[in-house]
PDB file of C-alpha atoms and ligand atoms in Angstrom:
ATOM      1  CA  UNK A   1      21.275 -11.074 -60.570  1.00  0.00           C
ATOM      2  CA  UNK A   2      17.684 -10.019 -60.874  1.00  0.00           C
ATOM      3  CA  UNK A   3      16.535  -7.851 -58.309  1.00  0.00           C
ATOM      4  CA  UNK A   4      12.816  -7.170 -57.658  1.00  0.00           C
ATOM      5  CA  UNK A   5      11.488  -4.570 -55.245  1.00  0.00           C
ATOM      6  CA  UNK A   6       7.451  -4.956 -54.475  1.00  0.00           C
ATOM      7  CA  UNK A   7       6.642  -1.704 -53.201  1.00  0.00           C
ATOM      8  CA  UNK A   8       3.353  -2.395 -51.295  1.00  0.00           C
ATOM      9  CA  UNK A   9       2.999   0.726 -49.177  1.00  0.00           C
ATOM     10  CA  UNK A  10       0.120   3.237 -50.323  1.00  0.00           C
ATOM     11  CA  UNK A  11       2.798   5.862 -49.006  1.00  0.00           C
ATOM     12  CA  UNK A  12       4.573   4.883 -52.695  1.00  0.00           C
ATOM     13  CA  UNK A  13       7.661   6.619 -52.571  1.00  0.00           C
ATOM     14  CA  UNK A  14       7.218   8.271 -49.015  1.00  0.00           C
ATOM     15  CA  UNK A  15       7.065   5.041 -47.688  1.00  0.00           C
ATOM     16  CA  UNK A  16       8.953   4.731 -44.687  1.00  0.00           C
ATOM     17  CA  UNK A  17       9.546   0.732 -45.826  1.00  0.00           C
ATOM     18  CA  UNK A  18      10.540   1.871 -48.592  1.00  0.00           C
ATOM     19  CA  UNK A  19      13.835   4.255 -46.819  1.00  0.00           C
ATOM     20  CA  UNK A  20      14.151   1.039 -45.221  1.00  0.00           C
ATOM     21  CA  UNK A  21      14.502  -0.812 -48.526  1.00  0.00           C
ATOM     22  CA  UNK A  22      16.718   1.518 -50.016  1.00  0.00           C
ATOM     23  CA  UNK A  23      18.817   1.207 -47.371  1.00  0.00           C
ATOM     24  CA  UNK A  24      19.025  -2.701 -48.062  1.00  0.00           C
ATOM     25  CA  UNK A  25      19.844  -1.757 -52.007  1.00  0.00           C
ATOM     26  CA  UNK A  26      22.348   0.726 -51.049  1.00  0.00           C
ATOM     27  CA  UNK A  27      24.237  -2.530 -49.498  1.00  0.00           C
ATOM     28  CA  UNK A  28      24.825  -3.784 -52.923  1.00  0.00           C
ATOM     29  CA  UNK A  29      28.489  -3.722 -54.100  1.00  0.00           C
ATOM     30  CA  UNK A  30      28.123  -1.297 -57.231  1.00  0.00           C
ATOM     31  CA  UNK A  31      31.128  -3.319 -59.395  1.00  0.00           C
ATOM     32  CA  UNK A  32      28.324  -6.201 -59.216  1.00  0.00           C
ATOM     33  CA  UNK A  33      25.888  -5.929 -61.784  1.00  0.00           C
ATOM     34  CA  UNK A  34      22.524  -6.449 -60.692  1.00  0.00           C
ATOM     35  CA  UNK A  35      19.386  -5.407 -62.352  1.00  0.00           C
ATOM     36  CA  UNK A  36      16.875  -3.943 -59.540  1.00  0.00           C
ATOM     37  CA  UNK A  37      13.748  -3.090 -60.630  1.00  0.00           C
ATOM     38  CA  UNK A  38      11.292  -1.281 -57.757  1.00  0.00           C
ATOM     39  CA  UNK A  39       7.606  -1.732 -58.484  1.00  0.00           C
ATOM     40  CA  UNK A  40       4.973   0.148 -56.802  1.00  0.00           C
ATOM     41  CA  UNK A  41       1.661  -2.239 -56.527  1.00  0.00           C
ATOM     42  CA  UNK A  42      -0.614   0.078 -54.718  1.00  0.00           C
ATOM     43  CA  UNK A  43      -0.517   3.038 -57.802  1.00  0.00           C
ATOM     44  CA  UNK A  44      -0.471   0.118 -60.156  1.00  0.00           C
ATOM     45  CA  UNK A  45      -3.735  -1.399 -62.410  1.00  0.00           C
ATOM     46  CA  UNK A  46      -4.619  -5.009 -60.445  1.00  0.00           C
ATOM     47  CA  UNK A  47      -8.012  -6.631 -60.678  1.00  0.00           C
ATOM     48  CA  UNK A  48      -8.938  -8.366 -57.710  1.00  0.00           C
ATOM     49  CA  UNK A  49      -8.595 -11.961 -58.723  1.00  0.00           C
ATOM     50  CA  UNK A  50     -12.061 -13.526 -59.802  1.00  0.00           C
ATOM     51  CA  UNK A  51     -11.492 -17.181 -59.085  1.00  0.00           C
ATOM     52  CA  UNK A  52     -12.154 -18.359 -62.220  1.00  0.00           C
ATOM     53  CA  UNK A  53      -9.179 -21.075 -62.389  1.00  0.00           C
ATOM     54  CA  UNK A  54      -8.749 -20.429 -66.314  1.00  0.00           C
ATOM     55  CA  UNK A  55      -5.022 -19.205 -65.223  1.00  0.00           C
ATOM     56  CA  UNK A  56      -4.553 -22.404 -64.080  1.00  0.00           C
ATOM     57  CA  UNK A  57      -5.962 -24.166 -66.898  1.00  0.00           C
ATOM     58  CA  UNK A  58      -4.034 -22.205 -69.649  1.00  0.00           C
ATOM     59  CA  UNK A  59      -1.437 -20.121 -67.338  1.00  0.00           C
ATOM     60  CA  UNK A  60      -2.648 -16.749 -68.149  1.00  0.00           C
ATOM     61  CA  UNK A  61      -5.082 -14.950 -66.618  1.00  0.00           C
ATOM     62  CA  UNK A  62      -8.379 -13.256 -68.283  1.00  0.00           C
ATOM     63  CA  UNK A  63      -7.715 -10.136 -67.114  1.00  0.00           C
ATOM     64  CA  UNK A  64      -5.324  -7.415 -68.856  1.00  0.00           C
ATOM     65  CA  UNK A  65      -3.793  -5.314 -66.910  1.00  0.00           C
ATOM     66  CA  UNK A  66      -0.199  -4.578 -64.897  1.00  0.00           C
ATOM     67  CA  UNK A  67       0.299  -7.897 -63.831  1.00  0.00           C
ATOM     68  CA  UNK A  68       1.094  -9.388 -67.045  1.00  0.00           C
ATOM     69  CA  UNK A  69       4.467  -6.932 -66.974  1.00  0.00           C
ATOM     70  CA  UNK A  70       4.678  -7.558 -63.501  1.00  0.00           C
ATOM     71  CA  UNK A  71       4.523 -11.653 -63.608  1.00  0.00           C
ATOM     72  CA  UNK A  72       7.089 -11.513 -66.452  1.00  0.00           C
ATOM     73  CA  UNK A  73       9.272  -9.405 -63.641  1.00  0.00           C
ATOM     74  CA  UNK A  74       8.749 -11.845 -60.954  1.00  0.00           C
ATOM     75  CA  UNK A  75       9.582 -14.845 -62.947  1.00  0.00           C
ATOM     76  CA  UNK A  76      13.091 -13.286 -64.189  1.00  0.00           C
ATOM     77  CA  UNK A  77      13.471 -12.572 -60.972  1.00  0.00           C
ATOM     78  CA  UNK A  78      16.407 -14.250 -58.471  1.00  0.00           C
ATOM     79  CA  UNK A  79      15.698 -12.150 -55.094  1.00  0.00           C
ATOM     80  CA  UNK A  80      12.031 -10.651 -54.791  1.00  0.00           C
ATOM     81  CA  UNK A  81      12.638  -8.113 -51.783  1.00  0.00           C
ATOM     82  CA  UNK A  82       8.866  -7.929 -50.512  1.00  0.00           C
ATOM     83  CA  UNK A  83       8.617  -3.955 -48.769  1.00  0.00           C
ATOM     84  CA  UNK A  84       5.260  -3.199 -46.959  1.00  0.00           C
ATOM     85  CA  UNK A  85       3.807  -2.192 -43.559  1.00  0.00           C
ATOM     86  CA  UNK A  86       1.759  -4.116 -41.300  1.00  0.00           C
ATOM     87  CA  UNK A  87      -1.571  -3.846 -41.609  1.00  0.00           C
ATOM     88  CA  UNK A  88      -3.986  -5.365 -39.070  1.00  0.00           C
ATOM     89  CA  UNK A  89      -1.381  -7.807 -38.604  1.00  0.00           C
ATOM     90  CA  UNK A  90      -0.827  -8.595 -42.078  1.00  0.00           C
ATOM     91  CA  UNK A  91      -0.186  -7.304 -45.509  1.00  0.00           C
ATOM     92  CA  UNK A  92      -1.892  -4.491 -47.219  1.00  0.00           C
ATOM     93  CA  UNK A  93      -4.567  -5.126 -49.296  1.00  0.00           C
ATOM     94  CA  UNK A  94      -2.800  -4.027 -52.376  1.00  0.00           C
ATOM     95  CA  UNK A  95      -0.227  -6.966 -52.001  1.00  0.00           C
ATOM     96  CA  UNK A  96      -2.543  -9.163 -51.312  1.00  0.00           C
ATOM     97  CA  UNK A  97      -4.362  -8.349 -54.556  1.00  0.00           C
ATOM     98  CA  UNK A  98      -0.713  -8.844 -56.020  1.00  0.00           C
ATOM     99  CA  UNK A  99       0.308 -12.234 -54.495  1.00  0.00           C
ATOM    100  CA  UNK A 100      -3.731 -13.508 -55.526  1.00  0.00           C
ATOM    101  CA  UNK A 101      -2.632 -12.574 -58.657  1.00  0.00           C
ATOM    102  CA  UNK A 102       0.852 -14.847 -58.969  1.00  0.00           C
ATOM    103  CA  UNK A 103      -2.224 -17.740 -59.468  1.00  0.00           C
ATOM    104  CA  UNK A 104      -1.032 -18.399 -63.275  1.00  0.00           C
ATOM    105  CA  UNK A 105       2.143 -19.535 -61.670  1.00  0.00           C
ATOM    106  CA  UNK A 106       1.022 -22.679 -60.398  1.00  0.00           C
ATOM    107  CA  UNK A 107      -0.592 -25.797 -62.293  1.00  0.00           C
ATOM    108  CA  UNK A 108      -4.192 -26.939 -60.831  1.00  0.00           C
ATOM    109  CA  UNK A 109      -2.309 -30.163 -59.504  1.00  0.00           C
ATOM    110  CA  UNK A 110      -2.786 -31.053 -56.098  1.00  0.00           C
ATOM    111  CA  UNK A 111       0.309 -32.490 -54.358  1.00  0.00           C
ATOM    112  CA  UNK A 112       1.581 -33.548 -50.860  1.00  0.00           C
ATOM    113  CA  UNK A 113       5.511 -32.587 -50.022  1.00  0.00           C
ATOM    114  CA  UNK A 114       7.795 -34.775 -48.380  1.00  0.00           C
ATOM    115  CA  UNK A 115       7.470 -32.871 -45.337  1.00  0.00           C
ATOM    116  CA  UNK A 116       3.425 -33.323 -45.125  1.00  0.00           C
ATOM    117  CA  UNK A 117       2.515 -29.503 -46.830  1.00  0.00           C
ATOM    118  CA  UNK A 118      -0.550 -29.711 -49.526  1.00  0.00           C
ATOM    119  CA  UNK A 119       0.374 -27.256 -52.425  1.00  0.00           C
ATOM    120  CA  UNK A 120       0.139 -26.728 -55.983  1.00  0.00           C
ATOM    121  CA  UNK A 121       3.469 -27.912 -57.992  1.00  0.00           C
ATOM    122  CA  UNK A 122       4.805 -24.646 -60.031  1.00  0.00           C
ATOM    123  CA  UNK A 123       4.697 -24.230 -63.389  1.00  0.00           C
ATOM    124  CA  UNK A 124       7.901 -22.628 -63.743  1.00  0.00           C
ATOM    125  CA  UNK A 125      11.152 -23.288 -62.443  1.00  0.00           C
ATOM    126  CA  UNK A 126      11.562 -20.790 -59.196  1.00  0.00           C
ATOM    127  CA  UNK A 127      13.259 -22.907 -56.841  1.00  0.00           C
ATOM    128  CA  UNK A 128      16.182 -20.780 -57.217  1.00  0.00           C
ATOM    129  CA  UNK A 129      14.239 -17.720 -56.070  1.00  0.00           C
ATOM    130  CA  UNK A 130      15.550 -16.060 -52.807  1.00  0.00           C
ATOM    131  CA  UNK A 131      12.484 -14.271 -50.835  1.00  0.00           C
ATOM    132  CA  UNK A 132      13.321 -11.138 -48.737  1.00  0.00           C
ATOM    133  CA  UNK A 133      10.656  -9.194 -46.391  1.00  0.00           C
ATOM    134  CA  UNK A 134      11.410  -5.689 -45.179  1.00  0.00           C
ATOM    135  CA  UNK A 135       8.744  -4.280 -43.091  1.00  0.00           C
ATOM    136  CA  UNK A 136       7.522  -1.366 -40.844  1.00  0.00           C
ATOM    137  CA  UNK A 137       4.966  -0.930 -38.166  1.00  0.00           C
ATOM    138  CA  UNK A 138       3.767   0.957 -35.957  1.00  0.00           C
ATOM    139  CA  UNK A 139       3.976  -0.839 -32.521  1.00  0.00           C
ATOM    140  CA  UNK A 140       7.069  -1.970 -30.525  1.00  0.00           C
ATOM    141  CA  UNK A 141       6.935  -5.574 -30.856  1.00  0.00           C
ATOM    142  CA  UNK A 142       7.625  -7.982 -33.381  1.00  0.00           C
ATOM    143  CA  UNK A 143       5.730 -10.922 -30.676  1.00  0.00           C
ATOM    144  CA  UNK A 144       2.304 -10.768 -31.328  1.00  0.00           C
ATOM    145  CA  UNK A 145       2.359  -8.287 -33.991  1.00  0.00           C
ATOM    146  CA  UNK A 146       3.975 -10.346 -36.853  1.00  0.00           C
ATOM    147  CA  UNK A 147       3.170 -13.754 -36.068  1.00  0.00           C
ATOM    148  CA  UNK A 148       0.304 -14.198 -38.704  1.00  0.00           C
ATOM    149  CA  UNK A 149       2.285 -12.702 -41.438  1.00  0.00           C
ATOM    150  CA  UNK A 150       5.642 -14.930 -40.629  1.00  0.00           C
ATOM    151  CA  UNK A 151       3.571 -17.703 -40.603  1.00  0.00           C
ATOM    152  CA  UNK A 152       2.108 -17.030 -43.885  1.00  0.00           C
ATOM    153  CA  UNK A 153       5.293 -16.324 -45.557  1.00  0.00           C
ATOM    154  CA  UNK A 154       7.267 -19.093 -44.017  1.00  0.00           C
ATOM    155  CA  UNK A 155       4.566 -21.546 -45.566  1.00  0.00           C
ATOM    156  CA  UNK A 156       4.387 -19.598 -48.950  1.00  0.00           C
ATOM    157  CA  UNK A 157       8.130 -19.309 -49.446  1.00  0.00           C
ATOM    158  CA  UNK A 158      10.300 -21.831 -46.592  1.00  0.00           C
ATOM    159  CA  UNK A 159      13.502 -21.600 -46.279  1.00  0.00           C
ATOM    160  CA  UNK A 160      14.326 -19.265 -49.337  1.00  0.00           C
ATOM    161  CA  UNK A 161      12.985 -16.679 -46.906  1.00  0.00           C
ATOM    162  CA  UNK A 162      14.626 -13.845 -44.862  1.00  0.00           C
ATOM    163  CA  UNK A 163      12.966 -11.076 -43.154  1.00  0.00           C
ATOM    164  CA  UNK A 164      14.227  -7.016 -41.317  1.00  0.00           C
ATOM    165  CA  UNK A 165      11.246  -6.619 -39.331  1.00  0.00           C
ATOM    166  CA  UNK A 166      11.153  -3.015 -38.023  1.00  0.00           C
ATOM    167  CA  UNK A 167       8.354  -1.491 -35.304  1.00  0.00           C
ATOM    168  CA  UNK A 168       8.363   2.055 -34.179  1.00  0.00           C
ATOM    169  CA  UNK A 169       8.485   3.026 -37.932  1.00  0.00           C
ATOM    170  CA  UNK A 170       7.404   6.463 -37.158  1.00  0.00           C
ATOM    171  CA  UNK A 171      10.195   7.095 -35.777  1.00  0.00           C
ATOM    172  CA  UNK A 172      12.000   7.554 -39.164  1.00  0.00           C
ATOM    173  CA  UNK A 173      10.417  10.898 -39.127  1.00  0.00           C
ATOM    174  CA  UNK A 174      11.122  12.323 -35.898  1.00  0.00           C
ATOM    175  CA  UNK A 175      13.579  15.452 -36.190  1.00  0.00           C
ATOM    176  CA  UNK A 176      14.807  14.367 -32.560  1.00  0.00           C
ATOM    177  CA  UNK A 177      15.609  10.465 -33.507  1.00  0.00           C
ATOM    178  CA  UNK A 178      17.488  11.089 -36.477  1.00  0.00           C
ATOM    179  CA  UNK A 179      20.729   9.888 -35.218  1.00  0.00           C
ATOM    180  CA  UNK A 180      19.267   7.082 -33.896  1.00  0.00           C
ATOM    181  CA  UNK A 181      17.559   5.899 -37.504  1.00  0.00           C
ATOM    182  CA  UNK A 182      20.423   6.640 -38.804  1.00  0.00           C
ATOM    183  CA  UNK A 183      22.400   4.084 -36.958  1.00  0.00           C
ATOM    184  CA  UNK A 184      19.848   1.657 -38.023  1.00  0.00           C
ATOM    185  CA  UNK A 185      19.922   2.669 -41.354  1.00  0.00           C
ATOM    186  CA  UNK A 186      23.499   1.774 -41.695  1.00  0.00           C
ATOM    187  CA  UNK A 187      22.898  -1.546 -40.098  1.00  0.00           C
ATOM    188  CA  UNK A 188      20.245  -2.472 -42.552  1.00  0.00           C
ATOM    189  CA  UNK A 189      23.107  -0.802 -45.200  1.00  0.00           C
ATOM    190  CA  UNK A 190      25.559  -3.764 -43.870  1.00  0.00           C
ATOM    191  CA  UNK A 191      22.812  -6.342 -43.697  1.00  0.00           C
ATOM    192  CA  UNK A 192      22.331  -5.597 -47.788  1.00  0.00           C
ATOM    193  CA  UNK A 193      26.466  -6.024 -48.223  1.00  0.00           C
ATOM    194  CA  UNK A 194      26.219  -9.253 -46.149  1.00  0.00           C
ATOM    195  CA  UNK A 195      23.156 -10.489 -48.008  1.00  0.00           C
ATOM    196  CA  UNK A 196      24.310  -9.969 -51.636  1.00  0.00           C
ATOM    197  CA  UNK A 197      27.885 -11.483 -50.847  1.00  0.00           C
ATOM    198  CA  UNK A 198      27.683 -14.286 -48.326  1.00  0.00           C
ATOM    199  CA  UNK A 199      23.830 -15.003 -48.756  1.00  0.00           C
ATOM    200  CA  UNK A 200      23.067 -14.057 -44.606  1.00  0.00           C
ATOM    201  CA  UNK A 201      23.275 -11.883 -42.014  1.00  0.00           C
ATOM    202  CA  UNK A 202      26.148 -11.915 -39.470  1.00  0.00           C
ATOM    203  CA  UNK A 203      24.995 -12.481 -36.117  1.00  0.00           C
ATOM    204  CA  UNK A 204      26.265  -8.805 -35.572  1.00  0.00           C
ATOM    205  CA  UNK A 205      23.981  -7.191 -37.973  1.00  0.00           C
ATOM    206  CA  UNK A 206      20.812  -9.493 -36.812  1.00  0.00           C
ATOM    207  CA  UNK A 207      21.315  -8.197 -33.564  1.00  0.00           C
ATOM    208  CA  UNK A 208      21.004  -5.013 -33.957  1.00  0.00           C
ATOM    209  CA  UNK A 209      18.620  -4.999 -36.493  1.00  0.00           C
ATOM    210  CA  UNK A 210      16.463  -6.687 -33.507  1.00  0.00           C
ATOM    211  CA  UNK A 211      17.178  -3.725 -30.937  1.00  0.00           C
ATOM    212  CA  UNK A 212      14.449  -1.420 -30.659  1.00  0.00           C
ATOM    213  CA  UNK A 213      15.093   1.871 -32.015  1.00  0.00           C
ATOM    214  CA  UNK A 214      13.280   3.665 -28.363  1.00  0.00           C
ATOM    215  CA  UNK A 215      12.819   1.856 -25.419  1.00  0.00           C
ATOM    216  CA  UNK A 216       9.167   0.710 -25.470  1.00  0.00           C
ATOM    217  CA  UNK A 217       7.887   2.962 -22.574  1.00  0.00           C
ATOM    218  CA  UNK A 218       9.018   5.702 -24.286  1.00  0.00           C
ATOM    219  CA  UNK A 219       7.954   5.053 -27.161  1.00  0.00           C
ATOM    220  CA  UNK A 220       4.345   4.599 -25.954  1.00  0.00           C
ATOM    221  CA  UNK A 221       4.584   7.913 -23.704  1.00  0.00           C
ATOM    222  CA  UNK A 222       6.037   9.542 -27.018  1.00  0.00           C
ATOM    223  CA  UNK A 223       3.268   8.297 -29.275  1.00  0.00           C
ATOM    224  CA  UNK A 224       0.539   9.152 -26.703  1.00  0.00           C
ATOM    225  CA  UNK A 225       1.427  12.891 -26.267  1.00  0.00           C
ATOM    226  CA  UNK A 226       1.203  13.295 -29.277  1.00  0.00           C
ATOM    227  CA  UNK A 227      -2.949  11.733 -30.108  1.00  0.00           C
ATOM    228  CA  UNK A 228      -3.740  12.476 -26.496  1.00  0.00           C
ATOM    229  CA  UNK A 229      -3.195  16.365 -26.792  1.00  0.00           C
TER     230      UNK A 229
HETATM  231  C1  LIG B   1      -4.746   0.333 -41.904  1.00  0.00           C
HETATM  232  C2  LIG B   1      -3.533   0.258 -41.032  1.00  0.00           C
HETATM  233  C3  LIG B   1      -3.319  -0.869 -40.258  1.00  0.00           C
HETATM  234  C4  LIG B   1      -2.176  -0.963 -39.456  1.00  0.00           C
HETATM  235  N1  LIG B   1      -1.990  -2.082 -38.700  1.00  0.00           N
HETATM  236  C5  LIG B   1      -0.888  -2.171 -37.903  1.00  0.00           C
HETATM  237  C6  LIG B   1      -0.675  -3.336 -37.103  1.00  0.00           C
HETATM  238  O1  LIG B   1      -1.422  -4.315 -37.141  1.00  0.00           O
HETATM  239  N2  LIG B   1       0.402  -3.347 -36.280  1.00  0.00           N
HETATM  240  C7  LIG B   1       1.291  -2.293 -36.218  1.00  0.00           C
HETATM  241  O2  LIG B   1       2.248  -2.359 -35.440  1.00  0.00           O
HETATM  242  N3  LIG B   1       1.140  -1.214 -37.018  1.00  0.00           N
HETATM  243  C8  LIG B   1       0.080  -1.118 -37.843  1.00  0.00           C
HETATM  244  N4  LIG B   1      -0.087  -0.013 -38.658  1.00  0.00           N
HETATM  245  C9  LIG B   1       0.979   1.030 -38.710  1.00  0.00           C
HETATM  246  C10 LIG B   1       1.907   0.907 -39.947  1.00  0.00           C
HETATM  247  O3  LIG B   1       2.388  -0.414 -40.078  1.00  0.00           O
HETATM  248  C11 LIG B   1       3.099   1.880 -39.798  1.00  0.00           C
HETATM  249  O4  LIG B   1       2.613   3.180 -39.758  1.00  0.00           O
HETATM  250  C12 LIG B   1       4.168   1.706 -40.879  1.00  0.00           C
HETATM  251  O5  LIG B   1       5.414   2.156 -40.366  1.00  0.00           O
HETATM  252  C13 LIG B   1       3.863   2.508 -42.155  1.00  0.00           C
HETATM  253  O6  LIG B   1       4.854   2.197 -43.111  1.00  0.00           O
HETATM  254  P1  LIG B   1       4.936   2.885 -44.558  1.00  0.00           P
HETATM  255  O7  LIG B   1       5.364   4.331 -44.342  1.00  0.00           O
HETATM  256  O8  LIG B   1       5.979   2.113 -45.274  1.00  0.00           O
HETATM  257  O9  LIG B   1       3.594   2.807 -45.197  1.00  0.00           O
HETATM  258  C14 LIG B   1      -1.227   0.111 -39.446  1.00  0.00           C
HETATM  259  C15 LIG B   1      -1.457   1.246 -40.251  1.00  0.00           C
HETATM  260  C16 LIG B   1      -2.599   1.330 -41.023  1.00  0.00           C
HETATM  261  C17 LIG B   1      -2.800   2.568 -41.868  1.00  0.00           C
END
């Protein structure tokens, strides 16, 4: 199976996503071989798209730069594992820039699905893709916080989508909490094993992937001290 990691944190590898992400990986039964390949978007060379349709005319785009390596990675690919913050209630620029880019992908065809969506048909075959997001942030809640970005994924990808939504990231790098990320570490560990060999997560591992890693007053009074000094 082809595994591909789009790092979209401008942290690169200090990316707190990221330890999340590894995590996931490190779920992977090692006998099995899958090919994971982790790129980093935000260090990489990606021209803003111009809007110039000729990708969808002739399928490649006018500008040469990473994402011609990169589209040839996402294509091959059978899980894309999609690891980035939240920013302003969304993705980082950087990805956006990437997923603007994934244009050549799709033929200029306008179509209407059975279920009433308005989309472009795909030129290539990636039905069998499997869509994974593993994200950070900064608040306590998931409500409110994540709602644009679900959205957006759920209509870009459907069903093949799954998602370990973490807030209180920061908390990956407090001394005191380290037993406590840990824990949660481990759970996103067993979430990877469960992923890669049934295709889900156990209502176990959901759970406590959804349990806050501080209680949320805390966690405010926490954050505070610290900015407020
Ligand atoms: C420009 C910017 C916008 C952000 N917007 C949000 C936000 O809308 N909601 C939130 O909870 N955290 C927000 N954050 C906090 C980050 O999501 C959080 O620090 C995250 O854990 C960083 O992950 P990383 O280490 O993988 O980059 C924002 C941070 C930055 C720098």
């Amino acid at each position: 199976m082809n595994i591909l990691v789009i790092n979209g944190s401008p942290k690169g590898e200090n990316s707190t996503t990221l330890k999340l992400t590894k995590a996931f990986l490190a779920g992977i039964d090692s006998d099995e071989s899958h090919l994971i390949d982790i790129i980093t978007v935000t260090t990489a060379h990606i021209e803003p798209c111009r809007g110039c349709f000729c990708c969808m005319a002739k399928g490649v785009c006018a500008f040469k730069d990473d994402m011609q390596a990169f589209l040839k990675k996402y294509l091959a690919a059978d899980v894309v594992i999609w690891s980035f913050p939240l920013y302003f209630y969304s993705m980082p620029s950087k990805i956006k820039t990437f997923l603007d880019r994934l244009l050549p992908i799709y033929l200029p065809y306008i179509v209407t699905t059975v279920d009433g969506r308005v989309e472009h048909p795909t030129r290539y075959d990636i039905e069998r893709q499997k869509h994974i997001l593993i994200s950070t942030c900064g608040f306590y809640n998931i409500q409110g916080n994540y709602d644009a970005l679900l959205k957006q994924v759920e209509i870009l990808f459907g069903k093949r989508f799954i998602s370990i939504l973490c807030p209180e990231g920061y908390l990956f790098d407090v001394h005191i909490m380290q037993k406590r990320t840990g824990r949660y570490l481990s759970y996103i560990q067993k979430a990877g094993e469960e992923y890669f060999t049934q295709g889900y997560f156990s209502e176990f591992t959901q759970t406590k992937l959804n349990e806050l890693l501080c209680p949320s007053d805390l966690f405010i009074e926490m954050t505070n001290s610290g900015w407020m000094k």
